[in-house]
Amino acid sequence: EHALALGRDVDLVVGDLDSAAPAAVDAAVAGGAEVRSFPVDKDESDLELALRAARAGGARHVIVVGGAGGRLDHFLANALLLASPSFADIDIEALFDDARITVVRREASLRGAPGDVCSLLAAGGPARGVRTTGLRFPLDGEDLLPGSTRGLSNELTEPVATVSLEHGALLAVQPDTGGT
């Protein structure tokens, strides 16, 4: 539904389809999409199935649109899934409602206007040797720990900021981007 609303072609529909509008699935199929339907009672979320399918199809960069799930537990599970070591071989960005999330494993560029908020959150373990440029509160080889608020509510000072780290994974969360 999100892809169709954005005027994008859909090649593959993956999941249990329990929250998909039948008309949207029909439109995707009419446009040539393959459908891989799974039971509602399964061990992976629809997002995990979609990321696996994207990687199997050769994707190396994935932009997730939607995925907040409408429930806090779905949102948290999906956000943490993005940084899972299982997907370390894929560059992942997500647009969850009005927020952009960029998974940083080595280095990433964050775009926005000066003054835009950006939070850096360690996921799945410590993020070691974090360095930033273009942020109000720079980090220079510091460690960010899961559950710490050390990286919360930073701000861009330039249209492009960079974040790099030596080990681990970060979720760079840019709220209120309007989904762009």
Short mmCIF file of C-alpha atoms in Angstrom, two decimals:
data_model
loop_
_atom_site.label_atom_id
_atom_site.label_comp_id
_atom_site.label_asym_id
_atom_site.label_seq_id
_atom_site.Cartn_x
_atom_site.Cartn_y
_atom_site.Cartn_z
CA GLU A 1 0.00 0.00 0.00
CA HIS A 2 2.82 2.41 0.83
CA ALA A 3 4.62 1.66 -2.43
CA LEU A 4 1.47 2.11 -4.48
CA ALA A 5 0.67 5.39 -2.67
CA LEU A 6 4.15 6.61 -3.63
CA GLY A 7 3.61 5.58 -7.25
CA ARG A 8 6.24 2.83 -7.02
CA ASP A 9 6.04 -0.51 -8.79
CA VAL A 10 5.78 -3.57 -6.59
CA ASP A 11 7.76 -6.65 -7.61
CA LEU A 12 7.10 -8.82 -4.58
CA VAL A 13 4.47 -8.91 -1.82
CA VAL A 14 5.68 -10.87 1.22
CA GLY A 15 3.94 -11.67 4.50
CA ASP A 16 0.80 -13.00 6.07
CA LEU A 17 -1.24 -10.20 4.44
CA ASP A 18 -3.43 -9.87 7.55
CA SER A 19 -3.26 -6.08 7.44
CA ALA A 20 -2.98 -5.62 3.68
CA ALA A 21 -5.95 -4.19 1.82
CA PRO A 22 -7.07 -6.81 -0.71
CA ALA A 23 -7.41 -4.08 -3.36
CA ALA A 24 -3.76 -3.10 -2.87
CA VAL A 25 -2.62 -6.71 -3.20
CA ASP A 26 -4.79 -7.08 -6.32
CA ALA A 27 -3.29 -3.89 -7.79
CA ALA A 28 0.24 -5.17 -7.12
CA VAL A 29 -0.57 -8.51 -8.77
CA ALA A 30 -2.16 -6.70 -11.73
CA GLY A 31 1.11 -4.79 -12.07
CA GLY A 32 3.08 -8.06 -12.22
CA ALA A 33 4.01 -8.58 -8.56
CA GLU A 34 4.68 -12.01 -7.16
CA VAL A 35 2.91 -12.82 -3.87
CA ARG A 36 4.57 -14.97 -1.19
CA SER A 37 1.93 -15.54 1.45
CA PHE A 38 2.78 -16.91 4.91
CA PRO A 39 0.57 -18.09 7.78
CA VAL A 40 -0.33 -15.56 10.45
CA ASP A 41 1.21 -17.87 13.06
CA LYS A 42 4.86 -17.79 12.09
CA ASP A 43 8.26 -17.25 13.72
CA GLU A 44 9.26 -14.11 11.77
CA SER A 45 7.60 -10.74 11.33
CA ASP A 46 6.51 -9.67 7.88
CA LEU A 47 9.39 -7.17 7.86
CA GLU A 48 11.92 -9.89 8.61
CA LEU A 49 10.51 -12.01 5.79
CA ALA A 50 10.67 -9.00 3.45
CA LEU A 51 14.28 -8.19 4.36
CA ARG A 52 15.29 -11.82 3.80
CA ALA A 53 13.51 -11.82 0.44
CA ALA A 54 15.18 -8.55 -0.58
CA ARG A 55 18.62 -9.90 0.29
CA ALA A 56 17.92 -13.19 -1.52
CA GLY A 57 16.94 -11.10 -4.55
CA GLY A 58 20.32 -9.36 -4.48
CA ALA A 59 19.42 -6.12 -2.70
CA ARG A 60 22.32 -4.42 -0.94
CA HIS A 61 20.45 -1.23 0.02
CA VAL A 62 16.91 -1.36 1.39
CA ILE A 63 14.54 1.47 2.27
CA VAL A 64 11.69 0.29 4.49
CA VAL A 65 8.54 2.39 4.15
CA GLY A 66 6.04 1.83 6.94
CA GLY A 67 6.83 -0.83 9.49
CA ALA A 68 5.91 1.06 12.64
CA GLY A 69 3.19 -1.57 12.96
CA GLY A 70 0.64 0.59 14.76
CA ARG A 71 1.70 -0.95 18.08
CA LEU A 72 4.65 -0.11 20.32
CA ASP A 73 5.86 -3.72 20.46
CA HIS A 74 5.83 -3.97 16.65
CA PHE A 75 7.64 -0.65 16.31
CA LEU A 76 10.37 -1.64 18.78
CA ALA A 77 10.79 -5.11 17.29
CA ASN A 78 11.01 -3.72 13.75
CA ALA A 79 13.44 -0.95 14.71
CA LEU A 80 15.73 -3.42 16.49
CA LEU A 81 15.41 -5.87 13.59
CA LEU A 82 16.91 -3.26 11.26
CA ALA A 83 20.16 -3.38 13.26
CA SER A 84 20.22 -7.16 13.61
CA PRO A 85 23.53 -8.83 12.78
CA SER A 86 21.48 -11.04 10.45
CA PHE A 87 21.26 -8.08 8.07
CA ALA A 88 24.77 -6.68 8.47
CA ASP A 89 25.37 -7.21 4.75
CA ILE A 90 22.56 -4.79 3.77
CA ASP A 91 22.49 -0.99 4.11
CA ILE A 92 19.10 -0.26 5.66
CA GLU A 93 17.08 2.93 6.05
CA ALA A 94 13.50 3.12 7.25
CA LEU A 95 10.71 5.65 7.13
CA PHE A 96 8.51 4.90 10.12
CA ASP A 97 5.65 7.39 10.18
CA ASP A 98 7.42 10.79 10.29
CA ALA A 99 10.82 9.46 11.34
CA ARG A 100 13.81 8.34 9.29
CA ILE A 101 15.99 5.63 10.78
CA THR A 102 19.41 4.92 9.31
CA VAL A 103 21.32 1.85 10.45
CA VAL A 104 24.99 2.74 10.92
CA ARG A 105 27.45 -0.17 10.95
CA ARG A 106 30.54 1.55 9.55
CA GLU A 107 29.65 5.00 8.23
CA ALA A 108 26.53 6.83 7.13
CA SER A 109 25.54 10.28 5.96
CA LEU A 110 22.50 11.92 7.55
CA ARG A 111 20.72 14.62 5.60
CA GLY A 112 18.50 17.38 6.90
CA ALA A 113 18.37 21.03 7.82
CA PRO A 114 20.54 22.60 10.49
CA GLY A 115 18.66 22.31 13.77
CA ASP A 116 17.00 19.00 12.84
CA VAL A 117 17.08 16.50 15.70
CA CYS A 118 19.10 13.31 15.40
CA SER A 119 19.48 10.65 18.08
CA LEU A 120 22.13 7.94 17.97
CA LEU A 121 21.06 4.76 19.76
CA ALA A 122 23.24 1.69 20.21
CA ALA A 123 21.44 -1.48 19.16
CA GLY A 124 22.33 -5.08 19.92
CA GLY A 125 25.37 -4.20 22.03
CA PRO A 126 27.84 -1.38 22.51
CA ALA A 127 28.65 0.92 19.60
CA ARG A 128 32.40 1.45 19.87
CA GLY A 129 34.51 4.30 18.53
CA VAL A 130 31.64 6.55 17.42
CA ARG A 131 32.72 9.66 15.52
CA THR A 132 30.50 12.37 14.11
CA THR A 133 30.78 15.51 12.01
CA GLY A 134 28.07 18.07 11.40
CA LEU A 135 26.32 17.53 14.75
CA ARG A 136 25.97 20.07 17.57
CA PHE A 137 27.40 17.66 20.15
CA PRO A 138 30.24 15.86 18.35
CA LEU A 139 31.51 12.46 19.31
CA ASP A 140 35.18 11.63 18.81
CA GLY A 141 35.85 7.93 19.26
CA GLU A 142 33.33 7.50 22.08
CA ASP A 143 31.32 4.44 23.00
CA LEU A 144 27.53 4.46 23.13
CA LEU A 145 25.86 1.73 25.17
CA PRO A 146 22.42 0.18 24.71
CA GLY A 147 19.96 1.77 27.09
CA SER A 148 22.06 4.92 27.45
CA THR A 149 20.62 8.30 26.51
CA ARG A 150 24.08 9.74 25.70
CA GLY A 151 23.25 9.98 21.98
CA LEU A 152 19.71 11.34 22.44
CA SER A 153 18.52 14.65 20.94
CA ASN A 154 21.59 15.83 19.07
CA GLU A 155 21.12 18.34 16.22
CA LEU A 156 22.45 18.73 12.71
CA THR A 157 24.59 21.82 12.22
CA GLU A 158 25.10 21.17 8.51
CA PRO A 159 22.84 19.83 5.74
CA VAL A 160 24.86 16.60 5.84
CA ALA A 161 26.27 15.01 8.99
CA THR A 162 28.40 11.89 9.12
CA VAL A 163 28.43 9.14 11.70
CA SER A 164 31.00 6.37 11.80
CA LEU A 165 31.93 3.68 14.25
CA GLU A 166 34.57 1.03 14.70
CA HIS A 167 32.35 -1.77 16.02
CA GLY A 168 28.67 -2.43 16.60
CA ALA A 169 25.51 -0.87 15.24
CA LEU A 170 23.65 2.37 15.75
CA LEU A 171 20.16 3.47 14.90
CA ALA A 172 20.38 7.09 13.77
CA VAL A 173 16.85 8.35 14.35
CA GLN A 174 15.73 11.59 12.75
CA PRO A 175 12.20 12.31 14.03
CA ASP A 176 9.78 14.71 12.39
CA THR A 177 11.21 14.40 8.89
CA GLY A 178 7.73 14.29 7.41
CA GLY A 179 8.59 10.85 6.06
CA THR A 180 11.05 12.21 3.50
#
